[in-house]
Amino acid sequence: DTAVSQTPKYLVTQMGNDKSIKCEQNLGHDTMYWYKQDSKKFLKIMFSYNNKELIINETVPNRFSPKSPDKAHLNLHINSLELGDSAVYFCASSQVAYQETQYFGPGTRLLVL
Amino acid sequence: RKEVEQDPGPFNVPEGATVAFNCTYSNSASQSFFWYRQDCRKEPKLLMSVYSSGNEDGRFTAQLNRASQYISLLIRDSKLSDSATYLCVVVGYSTLTFGKGTMLLVSP
């Protein structure tokens, strides 16, 4: 009964490919997030969704697009993958946007060759 | 000044030592503050929220200094299991920023 789950855990792919990472939370939270943690371990917020509405969109390339079919899911789709996209991507959720505890998924380790 | 700054460390301390980390922030309108812990190759997990009056949870004490715009984390009687990276989080009206983290290594 994992609270926040992500699939896949590992993703190795070639430059130029399109890939998706799925995220699901069973906590009943209203807000979900995507973070990127690069090789220097810097954790940076990419997107957040509150009740299926995008409420923040950091300056990430438009090759990245979040998709939320329902409140419990926030998937991340990446087009035309580049070497610099290699990182660990974490999904997270919280009951209230920003102000409360965030629960993170285990991360997806993406390697672009 | 960067939005959120932390000394990356590593802080190398022996078991039983007391160690403190600071995290400075630039936005005086910041509203909420947290400390997260991240173990190697794991996801971040909340350690504690930081309240204006300060708060304590066992060996951990967090404090907020709004005048000087920093938060602190004090760990007493360090354990081997405290070895991790400690991330501060600063929340504004519609912003959320993680610090780059401070690495703590506790040795026997």
mmCIF file with all atom_site columns, C-alpha atoms in Angstrom:
data_model
loop_
_atom_site.group_PDB
_atom_site.id
_atom_site.type_symbol
_atom_site.label_atom_id
_atom_site.label_alt_id
_atom_site.label_comp_id
_atom_site.label_asym_id
_atom_site.label_entity_id
_atom_site.label_seq_id
_atom_site.pdbx_PDB_ins_code
_atom_site.Cartn_x
_atom_site.Cartn_y
_atom_site.Cartn_z
_atom_site.occupancy
_atom_site.B_iso_or_equiv
_atom_site.pdbx_formal_charge
_atom_site.auth_seq_id
_atom_site.auth_comp_id
_atom_site.auth_asym_id
_atom_site.auth_atom_id
_atom_site.pdbx_PDB_model_num
ATOM 1   C CA . ASP A 1 1   ? 0.000  0.000  0.000   1.00 0.00 ? 1   ASP A CA 1
ATOM 2   C CA . THR A 1 2   ? 2.623  2.475  -1.194  1.00 0.00 ? 2   THR A CA 1
ATOM 3   C CA . ALA A 1 3   ? 1.440  6.053  -0.773  1.00 0.00 ? 3   ALA A CA 1
ATOM 4   C CA . VAL A 1 4   ? 3.079  7.509  -3.901  1.00 0.00 ? 4   VAL A CA 1
ATOM 5   C CA . SER A 1 5   ? 4.250  5.157  -6.609  1.00 0.00 ? 5   SER A CA 1
ATOM 6   C CA . GLN A 1 6   ? 6.097  5.776  -9.847  1.00 0.00 ? 6   GLN A CA 1
ATOM 7   C CA . THR A 1 7   ? 6.781  3.622  -12.861 1.00 0.00 ? 7   THR A CA 1
ATOM 8   C CA . PRO A 1 8   ? 9.212  2.782  -14.196 1.00 0.00 ? 8   PRO A CA 1
ATOM 9   C CA . LYS A 1 9   ? 11.963 2.950  -11.577 1.00 0.00 ? 9   LYS A CA 1
ATOM 10  C CA . TYR A 1 10  ? 14.645 2.923  -14.251 1.00 0.00 ? 10  TYR A CA 1
ATOM 11  C CA . LEU A 1 11  ? 14.455 4.177  -17.805 1.00 0.00 ? 11  LEU A CA 1
ATOM 12  C CA . VAL A 1 12  ? 17.284 3.976  -20.317 1.00 0.00 ? 12  VAL A CA 1
ATOM 13  C CA . THR A 1 13  ? 16.595 5.360  -23.759 1.00 0.00 ? 13  THR A CA 1
ATOM 14  C CA . GLN A 1 14  ? 18.140 6.969  -26.812 1.00 0.00 ? 14  GLN A CA 1
ATOM 15  C CA . MET A 1 15  ? 18.232 10.667 -27.629 1.00 0.00 ? 15  MET A CA 1
ATOM 16  C CA . GLY A 1 16  ? 15.237 11.794 -29.620 1.00 0.00 ? 16  GLY A CA 1
ATOM 17  C CA . ASN A 1 17  ? 12.830 9.241  -28.175 1.00 0.00 ? 17  ASN A CA 1
ATOM 18  C CA . ASP A 1 18  ? 9.564  10.073 -26.425 1.00 0.00 ? 18  ASP A CA 1
ATOM 19  C CA . LYS A 1 19  ? 8.901  8.569  -23.008 1.00 0.00 ? 19  LYS A CA 1
ATOM 20  C CA . SER A 1 20  ? 6.380  8.780  -20.185 1.00 0.00 ? 20  SER A CA 1
ATOM 21  C CA . ILE A 1 21  ? 6.687  8.333  -16.443 1.00 0.00 ? 21  ILE A CA 1
ATOM 22  C CA . LYS A 1 22  ? 3.589  7.477  -14.454 1.00 0.00 ? 22  LYS A CA 1
ATOM 23  C CA . CYS A 1 23  ? 2.733  8.555  -10.932 1.00 0.00 ? 23  CYS A CA 1
ATOM 24  C CA . GLU A 1 24  ? -0.107 7.542  -8.665  1.00 0.00 ? 24  GLU A CA 1
ATOM 25  C CA . GLN A 1 25  ? -0.978 8.544  -5.100  1.00 0.00 ? 25  GLN A CA 1
ATOM 26  C CA . ASN A 1 26  ? -3.494 6.817  -2.851  1.00 0.00 ? 26  ASN A CA 1
ATOM 27  C CA . LEU A 1 27  ? -3.486 9.475  -0.132  1.00 0.00 ? 27  LEU A CA 1
ATOM 28  C CA . GLY A 1 28  ? -6.452 11.414 -1.444  1.00 0.00 ? 28  GLY A CA 1
ATOM 29  C CA . HIS A 1 29  ? -4.298 14.514 -1.814  1.00 0.00 ? 29  HIS A CA 1
ATOM 30  C CA . ASP A 1 30  ? -5.371 17.440 -3.932  1.00 0.00 ? 30  ASP A CA 1
ATOM 31  C CA . THR A 1 31  ? -1.953 18.500 -5.218  1.00 0.00 ? 31  THR A CA 1
ATOM 32  C CA . MET A 1 32  ? 0.686  16.541 -7.072  1.00 0.00 ? 32  MET A CA 1
ATOM 33  C CA . TYR A 1 33  ? 4.151  17.615 -8.222  1.00 0.00 ? 33  TYR A CA 1
ATOM 34  C CA . TRP A 1 34  ? 7.015  16.635 -10.464 1.00 0.00 ? 34  TRP A CA 1
ATOM 35  C CA . TYR A 1 35  ? 10.619 17.338 -9.496  1.00 0.00 ? 35  TYR A CA 1
ATOM 36  C CA . LYS A 1 36  ? 13.913 16.856 -11.294 1.00 0.00 ? 36  LYS A CA 1
ATOM 37  C CA . GLN A 1 37  ? 17.061 16.031 -9.334  1.00 0.00 ? 37  GLN A CA 1
ATOM 38  C CA . ASP A 1 38  ? 20.170 16.425 -11.428 1.00 0.00 ? 38  ASP A CA 1
ATOM 39  C CA . SER A 1 39  ? 23.625 14.930 -11.021 1.00 0.00 ? 39  SER A CA 1
ATOM 40  C CA . LYS A 1 40  ? 24.516 17.645 -8.522  1.00 0.00 ? 40  LYS A CA 1
ATOM 41  C CA . LYS A 1 41  ? 21.566 16.527 -6.394  1.00 0.00 ? 41  LYS A CA 1
ATOM 42  C CA . PHE A 1 42  ? 19.723 19.810 -6.848  1.00 0.00 ? 42  PHE A CA 1
ATOM 43  C CA . LEU A 1 43  ? 15.984 19.137 -6.477  1.00 0.00 ? 43  LEU A CA 1
ATOM 44  C CA . LYS A 1 44  ? 13.957 21.507 -8.622  1.00 0.00 ? 44  LYS A CA 1
ATOM 45  C CA . ILE A 1 45  ? 10.198 21.683 -8.947  1.00 0.00 ? 45  ILE A CA 1
ATOM 46  C CA . MET A 1 46  ? 8.937  21.300 -12.505 1.00 0.00 ? 46  MET A CA 1
ATOM 47  C CA . PHE A 1 47  ? 5.155  21.208 -12.266 1.00 0.00 ? 47  PHE A CA 1
ATOM 48  C CA . SER A 1 48  ? 2.343  20.939 -9.807  1.00 0.00 ? 48  SER A CA 1
ATOM 49  C CA . TYR A 1 49  ? -1.325 20.157 -10.296 1.00 0.00 ? 49  TYR A CA 1
ATOM 50  C CA . ASN A 1 50  ? -4.160 21.052 -7.969  1.00 0.00 ? 50  ASN A CA 1
ATOM 51  C CA . ASN A 1 51  ? -7.511 19.477 -8.714  1.00 0.00 ? 51  ASN A CA 1
ATOM 52  C CA . LYS A 1 52  ? -6.395 18.861 -12.290 1.00 0.00 ? 52  LYS A CA 1
ATOM 53  C CA . GLU A 1 53  ? -5.413 22.475 -12.798 1.00 0.00 ? 53  GLU A CA 1
ATOM 54  C CA . LEU A 1 54  ? -1.817 23.440 -13.462 1.00 0.00 ? 54  LEU A CA 1
ATOM 55  C CA . ILE A 1 55  ? -0.924 25.921 -10.773 1.00 0.00 ? 55  ILE A CA 1
ATOM 56  C CA . ILE A 1 56  ? 2.765  26.308 -11.343 1.00 0.00 ? 56  ILE A CA 1
ATOM 57  C CA . ASN A 1 57  ? 4.928  25.708 -14.349 1.00 0.00 ? 57  ASN A CA 1
ATOM 58  C CA . GLU A 1 58  ? 8.574  26.422 -13.847 1.00 0.00 ? 58  GLU A CA 1
ATOM 59  C CA . THR A 1 59  ? 10.748 27.336 -16.814 1.00 0.00 ? 59  THR A CA 1
ATOM 60  C CA . VAL A 1 60  ? 11.102 23.845 -18.126 1.00 0.00 ? 60  VAL A CA 1
ATOM 61  C CA . PRO A 1 61  ? 11.283 23.069 -21.860 1.00 0.00 ? 61  PRO A CA 1
ATOM 62  C CA . ASN A 1 62  ? 7.935  22.520 -23.512 1.00 0.00 ? 62  ASN A CA 1
ATOM 63  C CA . ARG A 1 63  ? 9.146  19.044 -24.425 1.00 0.00 ? 63  ARG A CA 1
ATOM 64  C CA . PHE A 1 64  ? 7.974  18.187 -20.938 1.00 0.00 ? 64  PHE A CA 1
ATOM 65  C CA . SER A 1 65  ? 4.220  17.959 -20.466 1.00 0.00 ? 65  SER A CA 1
ATOM 66  C CA . PRO A 1 66  ? 2.340  16.845 -17.367 1.00 0.00 ? 66  PRO A CA 1
ATOM 67  C CA . LYS A 1 67  ? -0.884 14.958 -17.858 1.00 0.00 ? 67  LYS A CA 1
ATOM 68  C CA . SER A 1 68  ? -3.418 14.325 -15.117 1.00 0.00 ? 68  SER A CA 1
ATOM 69  C CA . PRO A 1 69  ? -6.268 11.958 -15.989 1.00 0.00 ? 69  PRO A CA 1
ATOM 70  C CA . ASP A 1 70  ? -7.649 12.264 -12.460 1.00 0.00 ? 70  ASP A CA 1
ATOM 71  C CA . LYS A 1 71  ? -6.735 13.599 -9.035  1.00 0.00 ? 71  LYS A CA 1
ATOM 72  C CA . ALA A 1 72  ? -4.759 10.488 -8.112  1.00 0.00 ? 72  ALA A CA 1
ATOM 73  C CA . HIS A 1 73  ? -2.511 10.484 -11.164 1.00 0.00 ? 73  HIS A CA 1
ATOM 74  C CA . LEU A 1 74  ? 0.007  12.888 -12.633 1.00 0.00 ? 74  LEU A CA 1
ATOM 75  C CA . ASN A 1 75  ? 2.047  11.514 -15.499 1.00 0.00 ? 75  ASN A CA 1
ATOM 76  C CA . LEU A 1 76  ? 5.059  13.168 -17.092 1.00 0.00 ? 76  LEU A CA 1
ATOM 77  C CA . HIS A 1 77  ? 5.541  12.946 -20.833 1.00 0.00 ? 77  HIS A CA 1
ATOM 78  C CA . ILE A 1 78  ? 8.855  13.915 -22.400 1.00 0.00 ? 78  ILE A CA 1
ATOM 79  C CA . ASN A 1 79  ? 9.297  14.444 -26.134 1.00 0.00 ? 79  ASN A CA 1
ATOM 80  C CA . SER A 1 80  ? 12.556 14.374 -28.081 1.00 0.00 ? 80  SER A CA 1
ATOM 81  C CA . LEU A 1 81  ? 14.721 13.362 -25.143 1.00 0.00 ? 81  LEU A CA 1
ATOM 82  C CA . GLU A 1 82  ? 18.114 15.045 -24.800 1.00 0.00 ? 82  GLU A CA 1
ATOM 83  C CA . LEU A 1 83  ? 21.277 14.036 -22.951 1.00 0.00 ? 83  LEU A CA 1
ATOM 84  C CA . GLY A 1 84  ? 20.664 16.782 -20.405 1.00 0.00 ? 84  GLY A CA 1
ATOM 85  C CA . ASP A 1 85  ? 17.359 15.217 -19.439 1.00 0.00 ? 85  ASP A CA 1
ATOM 86  C CA . SER A 1 86  ? 19.232 12.456 -17.639 1.00 0.00 ? 86  SER A CA 1
ATOM 87  C CA . ALA A 1 87  ? 18.311 12.801 -13.978 1.00 0.00 ? 87  ALA A CA 1
ATOM 88  C CA . VAL A 1 88  ? 16.121 11.364 -11.265 1.00 0.00 ? 88  VAL A CA 1
ATOM 89  C CA . TYR A 1 89  ? 12.494 12.463 -11.531 1.00 0.00 ? 89  TYR A CA 1
ATOM 90  C CA . PHE A 1 90  ? 10.418 12.452 -8.370  1.00 0.00 ? 90  PHE A CA 1
ATOM 91  C CA . CYS A 1 91  ? 6.679  12.654 -8.112  1.00 0.00 ? 91  CYS A CA 1
ATOM 92  C CA . ALA A 1 92  ? 5.146  14.000 -4.896  1.00 0.00 ? 92  ALA A CA 1
ATOM 93  C CA . SER A 1 93  ? 1.778  14.869 -3.438  1.00 0.00 ? 93  SER A CA 1
ATOM 94  C CA . SER A 1 94  ? 0.367  17.003 -0.634  1.00 0.00 ? 94  SER A CA 1
ATOM 95  C CA . GLN A 1 95  ? -3.075 17.763 0.729   1.00 0.00 ? 95  GLN A CA 1
ATOM 96  C CA . VAL A 1 96  ? -2.711 21.505 0.282   1.00 0.00 ? 96  VAL A CA 1
ATOM 97  C CA . ALA A 1 97  ? -0.541 23.123 -2.344  1.00 0.00 ? 97  ALA A CA 1
ATOM 98  C CA . TYR A 1 98  ? 2.924  23.895 -0.987  1.00 0.00 ? 98  TYR A CA 1
ATOM 99  C CA . GLN A 1 99  ? 1.995  24.577 2.614   1.00 0.00 ? 99  GLN A CA 1
ATOM 100 C CA . GLU A 1 100 ? 1.928  21.060 3.929   1.00 0.00 ? 100 GLU A CA 1
ATOM 101 C CA . THR A 1 101 ? 4.048  17.952 4.010   1.00 0.00 ? 101 THR A CA 1
ATOM 102 C CA . GLN A 1 102 ? 4.890  16.491 0.643   1.00 0.00 ? 102 GLN A CA 1
ATOM 103 C CA . TYR A 1 103 ? 5.110  12.751 0.168   1.00 0.00 ? 103 TYR A CA 1
ATOM 104 C CA . PHE A 1 104 ? 7.538  11.647 -2.490  1.00 0.00 ? 104 PHE A CA 1
ATOM 105 C CA . GLY A 1 105 ? 7.557  8.646  -4.748  1.00 0.00 ? 105 GLY A CA 1
ATOM 106 C CA . PRO A 1 106 ? 10.703 6.498  -4.987  1.00 0.00 ? 106 PRO A CA 1
ATOM 107 C CA . GLY A 1 107 ? 11.931 8.290  -8.103  1.00 0.00 ? 107 GLY A CA 1
ATOM 108 C CA . THR A 1 108 ? 12.526 7.332  -11.721 1.00 0.00 ? 108 THR A CA 1
ATOM 109 C CA . ARG A 1 109 ? 16.131 7.228  -12.846 1.00 0.00 ? 109 ARG A CA 1
ATOM 110 C CA . LEU A 1 110 ? 16.264 8.363  -16.451 1.00 0.00 ? 110 LEU A CA 1
ATOM 111 C CA . LEU A 1 111 ? 19.392 7.889  -18.527 1.00 0.00 ? 111 LEU A CA 1
ATOM 112 C CA . VAL A 1 112 ? 19.466 9.267  -22.057 1.00 0.00 ? 112 VAL A CA 1
ATOM 113 C CA . LEU A 1 113 ? 22.184 7.825  -24.275 1.00 0.00 ? 113 LEU A CA 1
ATOM 114 C CA . ARG B 2 1   ? 21.720 36.256 -2.611  1.00 0.00 ? 1   ARG B CA 1
ATOM 115 C CA . LYS B 2 2   ? 20.366 32.971 -3.965  1.00 0.00 ? 2   LYS B CA 1
ATOM 116 C CA . GLU B 2 3   ? 16.779 32.074 -3.134  1.00 0.00 ? 3   GLU B CA 1
ATOM 117 C CA . VAL B 2 4   ? 17.703 29.330 -0.708  1.00 0.00 ? 4   VAL B CA 1
ATOM 118 C CA . GLU B 2 5   ? 21.260 28.560 0.344   1.00 0.00 ? 5   GLU B CA 1
ATOM 119 C CA . GLN B 2 6   ? 22.789 25.755 2.341   1.00 0.00 ? 6   GLN B CA 1
ATOM 120 C CA . ASP B 2 7   ? 26.355 24.754 3.084   1.00 0.00 ? 7   ASP B CA 1
ATOM 121 C CA . PRO B 2 8   ? 26.756 21.538 1.076   1.00 0.00 ? 8   PRO B CA 1
ATOM 122 C CA . GLY B 2 9   ? 29.172 20.029 3.600   1.00 0.00 ? 9   GLY B CA 1
ATOM 123 C CA . PRO B 2 10  ? 29.915 17.260 4.199   1.00 0.00 ? 10  PRO B CA 1
ATOM 124 C CA . PHE B 2 11  ? 29.799 17.675 7.927   1.00 0.00 ? 11  PHE B CA 1
ATOM 125 C CA . ASN B 2 12  ? 31.825 14.829 9.418   1.00 0.00 ? 12  ASN B CA 1
ATOM 126 C CA . VAL B 2 13  ? 30.989 14.237 13.084  1.00 0.00 ? 13  VAL B CA 1
ATOM 127 C CA . PRO B 2 14  ? 31.523 11.370 15.547  1.00 0.00 ? 14  PRO B CA 1
ATOM 128 C CA . GLU B 2 15  ? 28.629 9.548  17.117  1.00 0.00 ? 15  GLU B CA 1
ATOM 129 C CA . GLY B 2 16  ? 27.194 11.453 20.033  1.00 0.00 ? 16  GLY B CA 1
ATOM 130 C CA . ALA B 2 17  ? 28.184 14.849 18.705  1.00 0.00 ? 17  ALA B CA 1
ATOM 131 C CA . THR B 2 18  ? 25.884 17.814 18.336  1.00 0.00 ? 18  THR B CA 1
ATOM 132 C CA . VAL B 2 19  ? 25.720 19.363 14.887  1.00 0.00 ? 19  VAL B CA 1
ATOM 133 C CA . ALA B 2 20  ? 23.813 22.316 13.462  1.00 0.00 ? 20  ALA B CA 1
ATOM 134 C CA . PHE B 2 21  ? 22.930 23.379 9.939   1.00 0.00 ? 21  PHE B CA 1
ATOM 135 C CA . ASN B 2 22  ? 21.644 26.686 8.688   1.00 0.00 ? 22  ASN B CA 1
ATOM 136 C CA . CYS B 2 23  ? 19.617 27.559 5.626   1.00 0.00 ? 23  CYS B CA 1
ATOM 137 C CA . THR B 2 24  ? 19.289 31.152 4.452   1.00 0.00 ? 24  THR B CA 1
ATOM 138 C CA . TYR B 2 25  ? 16.531 32.482 2.225   1.00 0.00 ? 25  TYR B CA 1
ATOM 139 C CA . SER B 2 26  ? 16.190 35.686 0.242   1.00 0.00 ? 26  SER B CA 1
ATOM 140 C CA . ASN B 2 27  ? 12.432 36.280 0.106   1.00 0.00 ? 27  ASN B CA 1
ATOM 141 C CA . SER B 2 28  ? 11.298 38.021 3.262   1.00 0.00 ? 28  SER B CA 1
ATOM 142 C CA . ALA B 2 29  ? 7.669  37.181 2.404   1.00 0.00 ? 29  ALA B CA 1
ATOM 143 C CA . SER B 2 30  ? 8.317  33.434 2.680   1.00 0.00 ? 30  SER B CA 1
ATOM 144 C CA . GLN B 2 31  ? 5.574  31.748 4.651   1.00 0.00 ? 31  GLN B CA 1
ATOM 145 C CA . SER B 2 32  ? 6.442  28.170 5.522   1.00 0.00 ? 32  SER B CA 1
ATOM 146 C CA . PHE B 2 33  ? 9.617  26.285 6.181   1.00 0.00 ? 33  PHE B CA 1
ATOM 147 C CA . PHE B 2 34  ? 10.511 22.622 6.370   1.00 0.00 ? 34  PHE B CA 1
ATOM 148 C CA . TRP B 2 35  ? 13.435 20.301 6.822   1.00 0.00 ? 35  TRP B CA 1
ATOM 149 C CA . TYR B 2 36  ? 13.548 17.144 4.702   1.00 0.00 ? 36  TYR B CA 1
ATOM 150 C CA . ARG B 2 37  ? 15.978 14.281 4.904   1.00 0.00 ? 37  ARG B CA 1
ATOM 151 C CA . GLN B 2 38  ? 17.233 12.404 1.843   1.00 0.00 ? 38  GLN B CA 1
ATOM 152 C CA . ASP B 2 39  ? 19.196 9.191  2.099   1.00 0.00 ? 39  ASP B CA 1
ATOM 153 C CA . CYS B 2 40  ? 21.485 8.143  -0.738  1.00 0.00 ? 40  CYS B CA 1
ATOM 154 C CA . ARG B 2 41  ? 19.470 7.056  -3.787  1.00 0.00 ? 41  ARG B CA 1
ATOM 155 C CA . LYS B 2 42  ? 16.195 7.514  -1.928  1.00 0.00 ? 42  LYS B CA 1
ATOM 156 C CA . GLU B 2 43  ? 13.381 10.011 -2.022  1.00 0.00 ? 43  GLU B CA 1
ATOM 157 C CA . PRO B 2 44  ? 13.217 13.027 0.322   1.00 0.00 ? 44  PRO B CA 1
ATOM 158 C CA . LYS B 2 45  ? 11.131 12.575 3.469   1.00 0.00 ? 45  LYS B CA 1
ATOM 159 C CA . LEU B 2 46  ? 9.839  15.205 5.820   1.00 0.00 ? 46  LEU B CA 1
ATOM 160 C CA . LEU B 2 47  ? 11.919 15.524 8.960   1.00 0.00 ? 47  LEU B CA 1
ATOM 161 C CA . MET B 2 48  ? 10.066 18.401 10.560  1.00 0.00 ? 48  MET B CA 1
ATOM 162 C CA . SER B 2 49  ? 8.222  21.619 9.920   1.00 0.00 ? 49  SER B CA 1
ATOM 163 C CA . VAL B 2 50  ? 9.749  24.817 11.239  1.00 0.00 ? 50  VAL B CA 1
ATOM 164 C CA . TYR B 2 51  ? 7.447  26.985 13.323  1.00 0.00 ? 51  TYR B CA 1
ATOM 165 C CA . SER B 2 52  ? 7.981  30.596 14.272  1.00 0.00 ? 52  SER B CA 1
ATOM 166 C CA . SER B 2 53  ? 8.311  29.639 17.913  1.00 0.00 ? 53  SER B CA 1
ATOM 167 C CA . GLY B 2 54  ? 10.746 26.857 17.149  1.00 0.00 ? 54  GLY B CA 1
ATOM 168 C CA . ASN B 2 55  ? 10.006 23.200 17.585  1.00 0.00 ? 55  ASN B CA 1
ATOM 169 C CA . GLU B 2 56  ? 11.652 20.115 18.939  1.00 0.00 ? 56  GLU B CA 1
ATOM 170 C CA . ASP B 2 57  ? 11.218 16.459 18.076  1.00 0.00 ? 57  ASP B CA 1
ATOM 171 C CA . GLY B 2 58  ? 13.401 14.198 20.155  1.00 0.00 ? 58  GLY B CA 1
ATOM 172 C CA . ARG B 2 59  ? 17.018 14.917 19.289  1.00 0.00 ? 59  ARG B CA 1
ATOM 173 C CA . PHE B 2 60  ? 16.068 17.391 16.564  1.00 0.00 ? 60  PHE B CA 1
ATOM 174 C CA . THR B 2 61  ? 15.371 21.082 17.061  1.00 0.00 ? 61  THR B CA 1
ATOM 175 C CA . ALA B 2 62  ? 14.343 23.472 14.307  1.00 0.00 ? 62  ALA B CA 1
ATOM 176 C CA . GLN B 2 63  ? 14.285 27.243 14.594  1.00 0.00 ? 63  GLN B CA 1
ATOM 177 C CA . LEU B 2 64  ? 13.297 30.167 12.425  1.00 0.00 ? 64  LEU B CA 1
ATOM 178 C CA . ASN B 2 65  ? 14.932 33.566 12.500  1.00 0.00 ? 65  ASN B CA 1
ATOM 179 C CA . ARG B 2 66  ? 12.842 35.881 10.340  1.00 0.00 ? 66  ARG B CA 1
ATOM 180 C CA . ALA B 2 67  ? 14.924 38.960 11.056  1.00 0.00 ? 67  ALA B CA 1
ATOM 181 C CA . SER B 2 68  ? 18.037 37.343 9.654   1.00 0.00 ? 68  SER B CA 1
ATOM 182 C CA . GLN B 2 69  ? 16.114 35.163 7.218   1.00 0.00 ? 69  GLN B CA 1
ATOM 183 C CA . TYR B 2 70  ? 17.410 31.764 8.085   1.00 0.00 ? 70  TYR B CA 1
ATOM 184 C CA . ILE B 2 71  ? 16.237 28.497 9.542   1.00 0.00 ? 71  ILE B CA 1
ATOM 185 C CA . SER B 2 72  ? 18.353 26.091 11.510  1.00 0.00 ? 72  SER B CA 1
ATOM 186 C CA . LEU B 2 73  ? 18.396 22.415 12.388  1.00 0.00 ? 73  LEU B CA 1
ATOM 187 C CA . LEU B 2 74  ? 20.163 21.132 15.476  1.00 0.00 ? 74  LEU B CA 1
ATOM 188 C CA . ILE B 2 75  ? 20.832 17.425 15.940  1.00 0.00 ? 75  ILE B CA 1
ATOM 189 C CA . ARG B 2 76  ? 21.916 16.267 19.372  1.00 0.00 ? 76  ARG B CA 1
ATOM 190 C CA . ASP B 2 77  ? 23.575 12.952 20.230  1.00 0.00 ? 77  ASP B CA 1
ATOM 191 C CA . SER B 2 78  ? 24.183 12.079 16.574  1.00 0.00 ? 78  SER B CA 1
ATOM 192 C CA . LYS B 2 79  ? 23.581 8.505  15.495  1.00 0.00 ? 79  LYS B CA 1
ATOM 193 C CA . LEU B 2 80  ? 25.109 6.621  12.585  1.00 0.00 ? 80  LEU B CA 1
ATOM 194 C CA . SER B 2 81  ? 21.643 6.489  11.092  1.00 0.00 ? 81  SER B CA 1
ATOM 195 C CA . ASP B 2 82  ? 21.517 10.289 10.945  1.00 0.00 ? 82  ASP B CA 1
ATOM 196 C CA . SER B 2 83  ? 23.953 10.188 8.024   1.00 0.00 ? 83  SER B CA 1
ATOM 197 C CA . ALA B 2 84  ? 22.023 11.694 5.139   1.00 0.00 ? 84  ALA B CA 1
ATOM 198 C CA . THR B 2 85  ? 21.518 14.901 3.210   1.00 0.00 ? 85  THR B CA 1
ATOM 199 C CA . TYR B 2 86  ? 19.306 17.485 4.908   1.00 0.00 ? 86  TYR B CA 1
ATOM 200 C CA . LEU B 2 87  ? 17.282 19.713 2.623   1.00 0.00 ? 87  LEU B CA 1
ATOM 201 C CA . CYS B 2 88  ? 15.569 22.894 3.671   1.00 0.00 ? 88  CYS B CA 1
ATOM 202 C CA . VAL B 2 89  ? 12.380 23.962 1.924   1.00 0.00 ? 89  VAL B CA 1
ATOM 203 C CA . VAL B 2 90  ? 11.098 27.521 1.755   1.00 0.00 ? 90  VAL B CA 1
ATOM 204 C CA . VAL B 2 91  ? 7.515  28.150 0.683   1.00 0.00 ? 91  VAL B CA 1
ATOM 205 C CA . GLY B 2 92  ? 6.119  31.442 -0.565  1.00 0.00 ? 92  GLY B CA 1
ATOM 206 C CA . TYR B 2 93  ? 2.707  32.449 -1.818  1.00 0.00 ? 93  TYR B CA 1
ATOM 207 C CA . SER B 2 94  ? 2.898  30.219 -4.863  1.00 0.00 ? 94  SER B CA 1
ATOM 208 C CA . THR B 2 95  ? 6.502  29.151 -4.831  1.00 0.00 ? 95  THR B CA 1
ATOM 209 C CA . LEU B 2 96  ? 8.369  26.293 -3.303  1.00 0.00 ? 96  LEU B CA 1
ATOM 210 C CA . THR B 2 97  ? 12.153 26.064 -3.297  1.00 0.00 ? 97  THR B CA 1
ATOM 211 C CA . PHE B 2 98  ? 14.410 23.324 -2.043  1.00 0.00 ? 98  PHE B CA 1
ATOM 212 C CA . GLY B 2 99  ? 17.911 24.093 -0.899  1.00 0.00 ? 99  GLY B CA 1
ATOM 213 C CA . LYS B 2 100 ? 20.715 22.036 -2.391  1.00 0.00 ? 100 LYS B CA 1
ATOM 214 C CA . GLY B 2 101 ? 21.133 20.176 0.848   1.00 0.00 ? 101 GLY B CA 1
ATOM 215 C CA . THR B 2 102 ? 23.764 19.670 3.533   1.00 0.00 ? 102 THR B CA 1
ATOM 216 C CA . MET B 2 103 ? 25.401 16.280 3.762   1.00 0.00 ? 103 MET B CA 1
ATOM 217 C CA . LEU B 2 104 ? 25.986 14.831 7.225   1.00 0.00 ? 104 LEU B CA 1
ATOM 218 C CA . LEU B 2 105 ? 28.293 11.890 7.830   1.00 0.00 ? 105 LEU B CA 1
ATOM 219 C CA . VAL B 2 106 ? 28.282 10.404 11.315  1.00 0.00 ? 106 VAL B CA 1
ATOM 220 C CA . SER B 2 107 ? 31.177 8.080  12.046  1.00 0.00 ? 107 SER B CA 1
ATOM 221 C CA . PRO B 2 108 ? 31.678 5.498  14.830  1.00 0.00 ? 108 PRO B CA 1
#
